[in-house]
mmCIF file of C-alpha atoms in Angstrom:
data_model
loop_
_atom_site.group_PDB
_atom_site.id
_atom_site.type_symbol
_atom_site.label_atom_id
_atom_site.label_comp_id
_atom_site.label_asym_id
_atom_site.label_seq_id
_atom_site.Cartn_x
_atom_site.Cartn_y
_atom_site.Cartn_z
ATOM 1 C CA MET A 1 -26.077 -14.174 1.743
ATOM 2 C CA ARG A 2 -24.881 -13.681 -1.857
ATOM 3 C CA TYR A 3 -21.352 -14.431 -3.148
ATOM 4 C CA ILE A 4 -20.163 -12.062 -5.902
ATOM 5 C CA LEU A 5 -17.080 -12.484 -7.774
ATOM 6 C CA ARG A 6 -15.525 -9.464 -9.782
ATOM 7 C CA LEU A 7 -13.089 -10.440 -12.295
ATOM 8 C CA GLU A 8 -10.838 -7.667 -13.973
ATOM 9 C CA LEU A 9 -8.580 -8.256 -16.623
ATOM 10 C CA SER A 10 -5.736 -6.189 -16.567
ATOM 11 C CA GLY A 11 -3.793 -5.472 -20.092
ATOM 12 C CA PHE A 12 -6.596 -7.041 -21.693
ATOM 13 C CA TYR A 13 -6.842 -4.384 -24.687
ATOM 14 C CA VAL A 14 -3.181 -4.252 -25.104
ATOM 15 C CA SER A 15 -2.666 -7.833 -25.274
ATOM 16 C CA CYS A 16 -5.249 -8.040 -28.228
ATOM 17 C CA LEU A 17 -3.203 -5.803 -30.465
ATOM 18 C CA PRO A 18 -0.244 -6.285 -32.064
ATOM 19 C CA GLU A 19 3.051 -6.093 -29.816
ATOM 20 C CA GLN A 20 5.487 -3.197 -30.152
ATOM 21 C CA ALA A 21 8.390 -1.430 -28.524
ATOM 22 C CA LEU A 22 6.825 1.903 -28.597
ATOM 23 C CA PRO A 23 4.755 2.990 -25.707
ATOM 24 C CA LEU A 24 1.087 2.409 -26.596
ATOM 25 C CA VAL A 25 -2.035 3.570 -24.898
ATOM 26 C CA VAL A 26 -5.714 2.551 -25.559
ATOM 27 C CA MET A 27 -7.845 5.818 -24.811
ATOM 28 C CA ARG A 28 -11.854 6.023 -24.114
ATOM 29 C CA GLU A 29 -13.665 8.972 -23.457
ATOM 30 C CA LYS A 30 -10.521 11.315 -22.888
ATOM 31 C CA GLN A 31 -9.171 8.539 -19.883
ATOM 32 C CA VAL A 32 -6.255 6.334 -20.606
ATOM 33 C CA LEU A 33 -8.373 2.453 -20.621
ATOM 34 C CA ASP A 34 -5.268 0.609 -21.028
ATOM 35 C CA CYS A 35 -1.306 0.849 -21.893
ATOM 36 C CA ASN A 36 1.390 -1.493 -22.834
ATOM 37 C CA PRO A 37 4.559 -1.898 -20.327
ATOM 38 C CA PRO A 38 6.936 0.541 -22.264
ATOM 39 C CA ALA A 39 4.020 3.382 -21.302
ATOM 40 C CA SER A 40 3.877 2.134 -17.821
ATOM 41 C CA LYS A 41 7.430 3.131 -17.259
ATOM 42 C CA LEU A 42 6.469 6.503 -18.254
ATOM 43 C CA GLY A 43 3.845 6.886 -15.583
ATOM 44 C CA ILE A 44 1.034 6.186 -17.605
ATOM 45 C CA SER A 45 -1.758 4.159 -15.686
ATOM 46 C CA ALA A 46 -5.820 3.367 -16.254
ATOM 47 C CA GLY A 47 -7.951 6.152 -15.667
ATOM 48 C CA MET A 48 -5.352 8.771 -16.029
ATOM 49 C CA GLY A 49 -6.813 11.633 -17.891
ATOM 50 C CA GLN A 50 -5.923 12.418 -21.769
ATOM 51 C CA ARG A 51 -3.987 15.792 -21.340
ATOM 52 C CA GLU A 52 -2.005 14.168 -18.306
ATOM 53 C CA ALA A 53 -0.953 11.202 -20.584
ATOM 54 C CA LYS A 54 0.111 13.481 -23.431
ATOM 55 C CA MET A 55 2.656 15.393 -21.482
ATOM 56 C CA LEU A 56 4.250 12.295 -20.206
ATOM 57 C CA LEU A 57 4.327 10.637 -23.883
ATOM 58 C CA GLN A 58 6.529 12.170 -25.967
ATOM 59 C CA GLN A 59 6.940 9.570 -28.347
ATOM 60 C CA GLY A 60 4.179 6.508 -28.963
ATOM 61 C CA GLN A 61 0.940 5.658 -30.190
ATOM 62 C CA PHE A 62 -2.510 7.222 -28.537
ATOM 63 C CA LEU A 63 -5.184 4.635 -29.956
ATOM 64 C CA ASN A 64 -9.017 5.654 -29.752
ATOM 65 C CA TRP A 65 -11.130 2.564 -28.023
ATOM 66 C CA SER A 66 -13.761 0.797 -30.271
ATOM 67 C CA PRO A 67 -15.355 -2.402 -29.088
ATOM 68 C CA GLU A 68 -15.051 -4.780 -32.580
ATOM 69 C CA PRO A 69 -11.190 -5.398 -32.096
ATOM 70 C CA TYR A 70 -11.969 -6.713 -28.963
ATOM 71 C CA LEU A 71 -15.072 -8.801 -29.181
ATOM 72 C CA ALA A 72 -13.504 -12.225 -30.074
ATOM 73 C CA ALA A 73 -10.958 -11.821 -26.859
ATOM 74 C CA GLN A 74 -13.524 -10.835 -24.718
ATOM 75 C CA ARG A 75 -16.083 -14.034 -25.721
ATOM 76 C CA ALA A 76 -12.892 -16.630 -25.025
ATOM 77 C CA TRP A 77 -12.442 -15.362 -21.722
ATOM 78 C CA LEU A 78 -16.392 -15.035 -20.839
ATOM 79 C CA ASP A 79 -16.695 -18.718 -22.385
ATOM 80 C CA ILE A 80 -14.624 -19.863 -19.739
ATOM 81 C CA ALA A 81 -16.187 -17.862 -16.750
ATOM 82 C CA CYS A 82 -19.483 -19.739 -17.560
ATOM 83 C CA ASN A 83 -18.067 -22.724 -16.616
ATOM 84 C CA PHE A 84 -18.460 -21.507 -13.125
ATOM 85 C CA THR A 85 -21.651 -20.036 -13.056
ATOM 86 C CA ASP A 86 -24.961 -19.597 -14.759
ATOM 87 C CA ILE A 87 -25.302 -15.783 -13.797
ATOM 88 C CA LEU A 88 -22.654 -13.512 -15.706
ATOM 89 C CA GLU A 89 -23.065 -9.755 -16.246
ATOM 90 C CA PRO A 90 -20.150 -8.534 -18.465
ATOM 91 C CA ASP A 91 -19.594 -5.126 -17.310
ATOM 92 C CA GLU A 92 -16.607 -3.521 -19.540
ATOM 93 C CA GLN A 93 -15.072 -5.847 -22.510
ATOM 94 C CA HIS A 94 -12.193 -6.876 -19.570
ATOM 95 C CA THR A 95 -14.708 -7.299 -16.524
ATOM 96 C CA ALA A 96 -17.641 -8.977 -15.342
ATOM 97 C CA TYR A 97 -19.700 -10.182 -12.160
ATOM 98 C CA LEU A 98 -20.208 -13.774 -11.660
ATOM 99 C CA ASP A 99 -23.038 -15.069 -9.102
ATOM 100 C CA LEU A 100 -21.540 -17.713 -7.287
ATOM 101 C CA THR A 101 -24.206 -17.788 -4.198
ATOM 102 C CA ALA A 102 -25.468 -21.539 -5.206
ATOM 103 C CA HIS A 103 -22.179 -23.170 -5.039
ATOM 104 C CA PRO A 104 -21.311 -24.704 -1.644
ATOM 105 C CA ASP A 105 -17.763 -23.167 -1.533
ATOM 106 C CA PRO A 106 -17.801 -20.029 -3.262
ATOM 107 C CA LEU A 107 -14.333 -19.158 -2.509
ATOM 108 C CA VAL A 108 -12.742 -22.372 -4.154
ATOM 109 C CA ILE A 109 -14.826 -22.312 -7.195
ATOM 110 C CA ALA A 110 -13.671 -18.339 -7.283
ATOM 111 C CA LEU A 111 -10.059 -19.323 -7.327
ATOM 112 C CA ARG A 112 -10.714 -22.093 -10.188
ATOM 113 C CA ALA A 113 -12.235 -19.408 -11.988
ATOM 114 C CA VAL A 114 -9.174 -16.770 -11.727
ATOM 115 C CA ASP A 115 -6.693 -19.809 -12.669
ATOM 116 C CA ALA A 116 -8.513 -20.694 -15.827
ATOM 117 C CA ILE A 117 -8.787 -17.151 -16.946
ATOM 118 C CA GLN A 118 -4.788 -16.466 -16.025
ATOM 119 C CA GLU A 119 -4.081 -19.646 -18.353
ATOM 120 C CA LEU A 120 -5.077 -17.091 -21.497
ATOM 121 C CA GLY A 121 -2.090 -15.112 -20.186
ATOM 122 C CA TYR A 122 -3.631 -12.187 -18.331
ATOM 123 C CA ARG A 123 -3.222 -11.060 -14.903
ATOM 124 C CA VAL A 124 -6.739 -11.279 -13.181
ATOM 125 C CA ARG A 125 -7.776 -8.944 -10.234
ATOM 126 C CA TRP A 126 -10.624 -10.381 -8.365
ATOM 127 C CA GLY A 127 -12.913 -9.355 -5.384
ATOM 128 C CA LEU A 128 -15.536 -11.781 -3.807
ATOM 129 C CA ALA A 129 -17.890 -10.220 -1.547
ATOM 130 C CA LYS A 130 -21.794 -10.257 -0.727
ATOM 131 C CA THR A 131 -22.486 -6.998 -2.696
ATOM 132 C CA LYS A 132 -21.660 -5.948 -6.371
ATOM 133 C CA TRP A 133 -20.221 -2.612 -5.255
ATOM 134 C CA LEU A 134 -18.148 -4.369 -2.230
ATOM 135 C CA ALA A 135 -16.909 -7.022 -4.747
ATOM 136 C CA CYS A 136 -15.782 -4.361 -7.364
ATOM 137 C CA LEU A 137 -14.053 -2.480 -4.603
ATOM 138 C CA SER A 138 -12.202 -5.332 -3.798
ATOM 139 C CA ALA A 139 -10.841 -6.143 -7.005
ATOM 140 C CA LYS A 140 -9.473 -2.724 -7.593
ATOM 141 C CA LEU A 141 -7.829 -3.015 -4.204
ATOM 142 C CA GLU A 142 -6.669 -6.393 -4.815
ATOM 143 C CA ALA A 143 -8.106 -7.715 -1.597
ATOM 144 C CA GLY A 144 -9.715 -10.675 -2.764
ATOM 145 C CA ALA A 145 -12.205 -12.282 -0.390
ATOM 146 C CA ARG A 146 -11.345 -10.005 2.928
ATOM 147 C CA SER A 147 -14.647 -8.303 2.566
ATOM 148 C CA LEU A 148 -16.347 -11.560 3.661
ATOM 149 C CA GLN A 149 -14.764 -12.144 6.945
ATOM 150 C CA GLU A 150 -13.969 -8.601 7.933
ATOM 151 C CA THR A 151 -16.301 -6.174 6.143
ATOM 152 C CA ALA A 152 -15.998 -3.151 8.519
ATOM 153 C CA GLU A 153 -12.643 -3.479 8.983
ATOM 154 C CA PHE A 154 -11.988 -3.545 5.224
ATOM 155 C CA ILE A 155 -13.888 -0.825 4.563
ATOM 156 C CA TRP A 156 -14.486 1.537 7.294
ATOM 157 C CA PRO A 157 -10.631 3.141 6.852
ATOM 158 C CA LEU A 158 -11.419 3.776 2.960
ATOM 159 C CA PRO A 159 -12.223 7.277 1.669
ATOM 160 C CA ILE A 160 -16.128 8.102 1.370
ATOM 161 C CA ARG A 161 -15.071 8.704 -2.580
ATOM 162 C CA LEU A 162 -15.116 4.871 -2.597
ATOM 163 C CA LEU A 163 -18.656 4.996 -1.643
ATOM 164 C CA PRO A 164 -21.351 4.787 -4.584
ATOM 165 C CA ILE A 165 -23.180 7.322 -3.667
ATOM 166 C CA SER A 166 -24.071 10.388 -5.292
ATOM 167 C CA LEU A 167 -21.486 13.442 -5.703
ATOM 168 C CA GLU A 168 -23.877 15.721 -4.111
ATOM 169 C CA ALA A 169 -23.706 13.487 -0.967
ATOM 170 C CA ARG A 170 -20.054 12.936 -0.778
ATOM 171 C CA GLU A 171 -19.775 16.780 -1.422
ATOM 172 C CA ARG A 172 -21.542 17.268 2.171
ATOM 173 C CA PHE A 173 -19.959 14.830 3.900
ATOM 174 C CA GLU A 174 -16.684 16.659 3.009
ATOM 175 C CA MET A 175 -18.260 19.685 4.172
ATOM 176 C CA LEU A 176 -19.423 18.422 7.239
ATOM 177 C CA GLY A 177 -15.969 16.778 8.096
ATOM 178 C CA TYR A 178 -16.712 13.450 7.361
ATOM 179 C CA HIS A 179 -13.897 11.850 5.304
ATOM 180 C CA THR A 180 -13.732 8.104 5.908
ATOM 181 C CA ILE A 181 -16.475 5.266 5.397
ATOM 182 C CA GLY A 182 -16.270 4.590 9.226
ATOM 183 C CA GLN A 183 -17.309 7.993 10.177
ATOM 184 C CA VAL A 184 -20.273 7.668 7.984
ATOM 185 C CA ALA A 185 -20.912 4.586 9.647
ATOM 186 C CA SER A 186 -20.818 5.943 13.065
ATOM 187 C CA LEU A 187 -24.173 8.144 12.039
ATOM 188 C CA SER A 188 -27.579 6.601 12.995
ATOM 189 C CA LEU A 189 -29.945 5.980 10.206
ATOM 190 C CA ARG A 190 -32.163 9.084 11.416
ATOM 191 C CA GLU A 191 -29.218 11.432 11.230
ATOM 192 C CA LEU A 192 -28.556 10.432 7.707
ATOM 193 C CA ARG A 193 -32.273 10.471 6.885
ATOM 194 C CA ASP A 194 -32.503 14.237 7.985
ATOM 195 C CA GLN A 195 -29.623 15.355 5.751
ATOM 196 C CA PHE A 196 -29.743 13.241 2.706
ATOM 197 C CA ARG A 197 -33.646 12.285 2.687
ATOM 198 C CA ASP A 198 -34.379 9.248 0.492
ATOM 199 C CA GLU A 199 -30.685 8.613 -0.016
ATOM 200 C CA GLY A 200 -30.142 8.363 3.459
ATOM 201 C CA GLN A 201 -31.420 4.603 3.915
ATOM 202 C CA ARG A 202 -29.133 3.685 0.901
ATOM 203 C CA ILE A 203 -26.052 5.368 2.261
ATOM 204 C CA TYR A 204 -26.369 3.674 5.577
ATOM 205 C CA GLN A 205 -26.689 0.350 4.161
ATOM 206 C CA LEU A 206 -23.486 0.720 1.985
ATOM 207 C CA ALA A 207 -21.631 2.272 4.954
ATOM 208 C CA TRP A 208 -22.357 -1.170 6.702
ATOM 209 C CA GLY A 209 -21.184 -3.518 3.357
ATOM 210 C CA GLY A 210 -24.721 -3.913 2.411
ATOM 211 C CA GLY A 211 -26.595 -2.728 -0.923
ATOM 212 C CA HIS A 212 -29.402 -4.485 -3.115
ATOM 213 C CA GLU A 213 -28.105 -4.870 -6.703
ATOM 214 C CA THR A 214 -28.152 -8.302 -8.047
ATOM 215 C CA VAL A 215 -26.073 -9.831 -11.203
ATOM 216 C CA ARG A 216 -27.921 -9.997 -14.127
ATOM 217 C CA ALA A 217 -27.676 -13.456 -16.458
ATOM 218 C CA LEU A 218 -26.775 -11.727 -19.848
ATOM 219 C CA TYR A 219 -23.888 -13.772 -21.148
ATOM 220 C CA PRO A 220 -24.305 -15.538 -23.041
ATOM 221 C CA GLU A 221 -27.479 -15.141 -24.785
ATOM 222 C CA GLY A 222 -29.545 -17.518 -26.465
ATOM 223 C CA CYS A 223 -28.408 -20.056 -24.140
ATOM 224 C CA LEU A 224 -29.761 -22.524 -21.491
ATOM 225 C CA SER A 225 -27.836 -23.589 -18.425
ATOM 226 C CA GLU A 226 -28.502 -25.996 -15.159
ATOM 227 C CA TYR A 227 -26.267 -26.987 -12.254
ATOM 228 C CA LEU A 228 -26.467 -29.555 -9.659
ATOM 229 C CA TYR A 229 -24.135 -29.741 -6.587
ATOM 230 C CA PHE A 230 -24.073 -32.532 -4.061
ATOM 231 C CA GLU A 231 -23.572 -32.463 -0.478
ATOM 232 C CA SER A 232 -20.614 -35.005 -0.902
ATOM 233 C CA PRO A 233 -19.044 -36.514 -3.946
ATOM 234 C CA ILE A 234 -21.154 -39.482 -5.722
ATOM 235 C CA GLU A 235 -19.787 -42.330 -7.617
ATOM 236 C CA CYS A 236 -22.425 -44.553 -7.522
ATOM 237 C CA LEU A 237 -23.830 -44.994 -11.124
ATOM 238 C CA GLN A 238 -27.527 -44.845 -9.954
ATOM 239 C CA GLU A 239 -27.157 -41.247 -8.403
ATOM 240 C CA LEU A 240 -25.231 -40.436 -11.376
ATOM 241 C CA GLU A 241 -28.095 -41.601 -13.911
ATOM 242 C CA GLN A 242 -30.489 -39.494 -11.332
ATOM 243 C CA ALA A 243 -28.458 -36.607 -11.635
ATOM 244 C CA ALA A 244 -28.311 -36.728 -15.254
ATOM 245 C CA LYS A 245 -31.664 -37.161 -15.321
ATOM 246 C CA ASP A 246 -32.692 -34.185 -13.172
ATOM 247 C CA LEU A 247 -30.740 -31.787 -15.335
ATOM 248 C CA ALA A 248 -32.203 -33.023 -18.571
ATOM 249 C CA GLU A 249 -35.558 -32.317 -17.593
ATOM 250 C CA ARG A 250 -34.930 -28.832 -16.331
ATOM 251 C CA ILE A 251 -33.179 -28.112 -19.564
ATOM 252 C CA GLY A 252 -35.870 -29.971 -21.705
ATOM 253 C CA ALA A 253 -38.615 -27.974 -19.760
ATOM 254 C CA GLY A 254 -36.837 -24.696 -20.784
ATOM 255 C CA LEU A 255 -36.439 -26.060 -24.740
ATOM 256 C CA GLN A 256 -40.170 -26.943 -24.709
ATOM 257 C CA GLU A 257 -41.552 -23.722 -23.296
ATOM 258 C CA GLN A 258 -39.686 -21.477 -25.527
ATOM 259 C CA GLY A 259 -39.760 -23.538 -28.557
ATOM 260 C CA ILE A 260 -36.000 -23.642 -28.783
ATOM 261 C CA CYS A 261 -33.282 -26.264 -29.902
ATOM 262 C CA GLY A 262 -29.638 -27.049 -30.173
ATOM 263 C CA ARG A 263 -26.774 -29.313 -31.252
ATOM 264 C CA GLU A 264 -23.925 -27.981 -28.683
ATOM 265 C CA VAL A 265 -23.837 -29.211 -25.220
ATOM 266 C CA VAL A 266 -20.931 -28.080 -22.753
ATOM 267 C CA LEU A 267 -20.979 -30.357 -19.983
ATOM 268 C CA VAL A 268 -18.606 -29.058 -16.802
ATOM 269 C CA VAL A 269 -17.934 -31.885 -14.417
ATOM 270 C CA GLU A 270 -16.631 -30.931 -11.147
ATOM 271 C CA THR A 271 -14.519 -33.354 -8.975
ATOM 272 C CA GLU A 272 -12.736 -32.713 -5.607
ATOM 273 C CA GLU A 273 -9.518 -31.388 -7.293
ATOM 274 C CA ASP A 274 -10.184 -30.106 -10.712
ATOM 275 C CA PHE A 275 -13.233 -29.895 -13.326
ATOM 276 C CA LYS A 276 -13.467 -31.001 -16.798
ATOM 277 C CA VAL A 277 -15.426 -28.943 -19.733
ATOM 278 C CA LEU A 278 -16.675 -31.714 -22.061
ATOM 279 C CA ARG A 279 -17.994 -30.512 -25.178
ATOM 280 C CA ARG A 280 -19.730 -31.791 -27.947
ATOM 281 C CA THR A 281 -21.902 -31.224 -31.260
ATOM 282 C CA PHE A 282 -24.723 -33.332 -32.227
ATOM 283 C CA ASN A 283 -25.901 -34.143 -35.427
ATOM 284 C CA LYS A 284 -29.797 -33.767 -34.607
ATOM 285 C CA PRO A 285 -31.280 -31.079 -32.640
ATOM 286 C CA LEU A 286 -31.699 -31.256 -29.052
ATOM 287 C CA ALA A 287 -35.413 -30.448 -28.312
ATOM 288 C CA SER A 288 -36.868 -32.745 -25.402
ATOM 289 C CA ALA A 289 -35.637 -33.794 -22.020
ATOM 290 C CA ARG A 290 -35.202 -37.254 -23.703
ATOM 291 C CA SER A 291 -32.563 -35.973 -26.199
ATOM 292 C CA VAL A 292 -30.888 -33.881 -23.582
ATOM 293 C CA LEU A 293 -30.301 -37.337 -21.388
ATOM 294 C CA VAL A 294 -28.766 -39.043 -24.129
ATOM 295 C CA ALA A 295 -26.452 -36.373 -24.698
ATOM 296 C CA ILE A 296 -25.363 -36.250 -21.153
ATOM 297 C CA SER A 297 -24.984 -39.655 -21.196
ATOM 298 C CA ALA A 298 -22.743 -39.943 -23.911
ATOM 299 C CA LEU A 299 -20.809 -37.145 -22.122
ATOM 300 C CA LEU A 300 -20.377 -39.003 -19.072
ATOM 301 C CA LYS A 301 -19.649 -42.347 -20.378
ATOM 302 C CA ASP A 302 -15.380 -41.858 -19.668
ATOM 303 C CA ILE A 303 -15.567 -40.155 -16.282
ATOM 304 C CA SER A 304 -14.828 -42.424 -13.498
ATOM 305 C CA GLU A 305 -13.966 -39.877 -10.634
ATOM 306 C CA PRO A 306 -16.187 -38.962 -8.291
ATOM 307 C CA ILE A 307 -18.209 -35.930 -8.832
ATOM 308 C CA CYS A 308 -18.892 -33.296 -6.655
ATOM 309 C CA GLY A 309 -20.825 -30.873 -9.389
ATOM 310 C CA LEU A 310 -22.363 -30.972 -12.785
ATOM 311 C CA ARG A 311 -23.315 -27.843 -14.738
ATOM 312 C CA LEU A 312 -25.069 -28.209 -18.231
ATOM 313 C CA ARG A 313 -25.150 -25.399 -20.973
ATOM 314 C CA LEU A 314 -26.598 -25.607 -24.133
ATOM 315 C CA PRO A 315 -25.355 -22.516 -26.468
ATOM 316 C CA ASN A 316 -26.299 -20.946 -29.574
ATOM 317 C CA LEU A 317 -29.984 -21.935 -29.216
ATOM 318 C CA THR A 318 -32.478 -21.513 -32.339
ATOM 319 C CA LYS A 319 -36.048 -21.696 -32.986
ATOM 320 C CA ALA A 320 -37.295 -25.455 -32.975
ATOM 321 C CA ASN A 321 -38.831 -26.558 -36.474
ATOM 322 C CA LEU A 322 -41.989 -28.000 -34.900
ATOM 323 C CA ILE A 323 -44.585 -29.836 -36.877
ATOM 324 C CA GLN A 324 -47.897 -28.545 -36.684
ATOM 325 C CA LEU A 325 -50.360 -31.007 -35.531
ATOM 326 C CA ALA A 326 -53.420 -28.938 -35.440
ATOM 327 C CA ILE A 327 -55.006 -25.291 -36.294
ATOM 328 C CA GLY A 328 -55.150 -23.163 -33.131
ATOM 329 C CA GLY A 329 -55.254 -19.245 -32.507
ATOM 330 C CA GLU A 330 -56.204 -18.300 -36.089
ATOM 331 C CA SER A 331 -59.343 -16.286 -36.506
ATOM 332 C CA GLU A 332 -62.019 -17.872 -38.989
ATOM 333 C CA ALA A 333 -61.310 -15.127 -41.221
ATOM 334 C CA GLU A 334 -57.609 -15.731 -41.509
ATOM 335 C CA ILE A 335 -58.274 -19.523 -41.977
ATOM 336 C CA ASP A 336 -60.797 -18.396 -45.048
ATOM 337 C CA GLY A 337 -58.456 -16.187 -46.622
ATOM 338 C CA SER A 338 -55.752 -18.803 -47.011
ATOM 339 C CA ILE A 339 -58.000 -20.948 -47.996
ATOM 340 C CA ARG A 340 -59.193 -18.913 -50.929
ATOM 341 C CA GLY A 341 -55.547 -17.784 -51.727
ATOM 342 C CA ILE A 342 -54.855 -21.652 -52.478
ATOM 343 C CA GLN A 343 -57.729 -22.168 -54.242
ATOM 344 C CA GLN A 344 -56.668 -18.998 -56.560
ATOM 345 C CA VAL A 345 -53.631 -20.215 -57.318
ATOM 346 C CA PHE A 346 -54.295 -24.176 -57.505
ATOM 347 C CA GLY A 347 -57.649 -24.977 -57.977
ATOM 348 C CA GLU A 348 -61.000 -25.061 -55.617
ATOM 349 C CA LYS A 349 -59.996 -28.723 -55.321
ATOM 350 C CA ALA A 350 -56.772 -28.284 -54.287
ATOM 351 C CA ILE A 351 -57.721 -27.393 -50.563
ATOM 352 C CA GLN A 352 -60.988 -28.613 -48.486
ATOM 353 C CA ARG A 353 -62.374 -28.436 -44.684
ATOM 354 C CA ALA A 354 -62.486 -31.279 -43.236
ATOM 355 C CA SER A 355 -66.316 -30.336 -43.117
ATOM 356 C CA GLU A 356 -66.410 -30.143 -46.749
ATOM 357 C CA VAL A 357 -65.221 -33.559 -47.985
ATOM 358 C CA PRO A 358 -68.021 -35.481 -48.652
ATOM 359 C CA THR A 359 -68.810 -38.788 -46.850
ATOM 360 C CA GLU A 360 -69.182 -41.901 -49.072
ATOM 361 C CA ARG A 361 -72.296 -43.620 -49.500
ATOM 362 C CA ARG A 362 -71.166 -47.221 -47.725
ATOM 363 C CA VAL A 363 -70.225 -45.085 -44.520
ATOM 364 C CA LEU A 364 -73.864 -43.397 -44.508
ATOM 365 C CA VAL A 365 -75.379 -46.286 -44.866
ATOM 366 C CA LEU A 366 -73.591 -48.463 -42.355
ATOM 367 C CA LYS A 367 -74.085 -45.325 -39.890
ATOM 368 C CA GLU A 368 -78.100 -45.594 -40.417
ATOM 369 C CA TRP A 369 -77.867 -49.341 -40.005
ATOM 370 C CA ARG A 370 -76.174 -49.003 -36.759
ATOM 371 C CA ASP A 371 -78.616 -46.077 -35.443
ATOM 372 C CA ALA A 372 -81.554 -48.180 -36.807
ATOM 373 C CA THR A 373 -80.249 -51.305 -34.673
ATOM 374 C CA GLY A 374 -78.622 -50.143 -31.981
ATOM 375 C CA TRP A 375 -75.767 -52.031 -32.697
ATOM 376 C CA ARG A 376 -72.391 -50.498 -32.044
#
């Protein structure tokens, strides 16, 4: 079973703009994306059409949305969300999905994530469910984790328009007199397939709270992340050293495989009561398990509480400047062309193949003597 958290930040866009007393509405594709409190008092809300909003708003400002003014604020709250999962998929600038399946107590970590982001001043609507669409629905209805305990009781009374199915299927259900998700769930898989062909299987799964969409790890880019959770809190130094070594080896393998390195390290230390975010930028790039282990050890040295989990993240990774120890992969013609180019500029003796370098006479004599006497 998967545990997917949906986060929605209310008032995100207007909070990024200068505060004003007059009503302010942010529009996108002829729909209200966000509005400030004075506009809300006039009855304007997110999702409202442009024509209706303009009828309600006589004095104020309509602002067309573009992503640039909100990028810094988006990164700020997503960076906090990264402290709770390695699998984070931004949806819109004010929404995202977090996969919390790997955590032993997803509900606790979901509540911690919500609290941490609310400290930025946003009101956060959230939903925790086993599928993306159900998590999104839970967030919109501010139902929290209700669907995890009572999926059928939660979704069956709701209207069919809330199911993520085709418009054609919705209209056909309305025509047939089916208005709630529970009525759809009363139909057999065979009946749904007869009516809706290939979509019938999906409709059947959705009506029972199912679905197969996965959360994609899309943020942050240029980042490696690993985590360890423990069955019980650890405080033994030997166990902590082994955990640090395991994390370092995982990250080190990724660095070596991709030929990348970084200087920044973020270590999230989860305790029974709270979590600590430790950050440090190192002078020398980290490109191996050994260097990563040194970094982890430096960050953990002041931690004295029992630890429930560790999450290590290396952001802003770049290609490693590796020393070339051998020529490999190039064709003979490419090598000849490179050598000729250097010789034309710097002279024929500037570069030679190893096979073209003459062997000293004494080395040749010694080789012949060894071959003749059999001495080695």
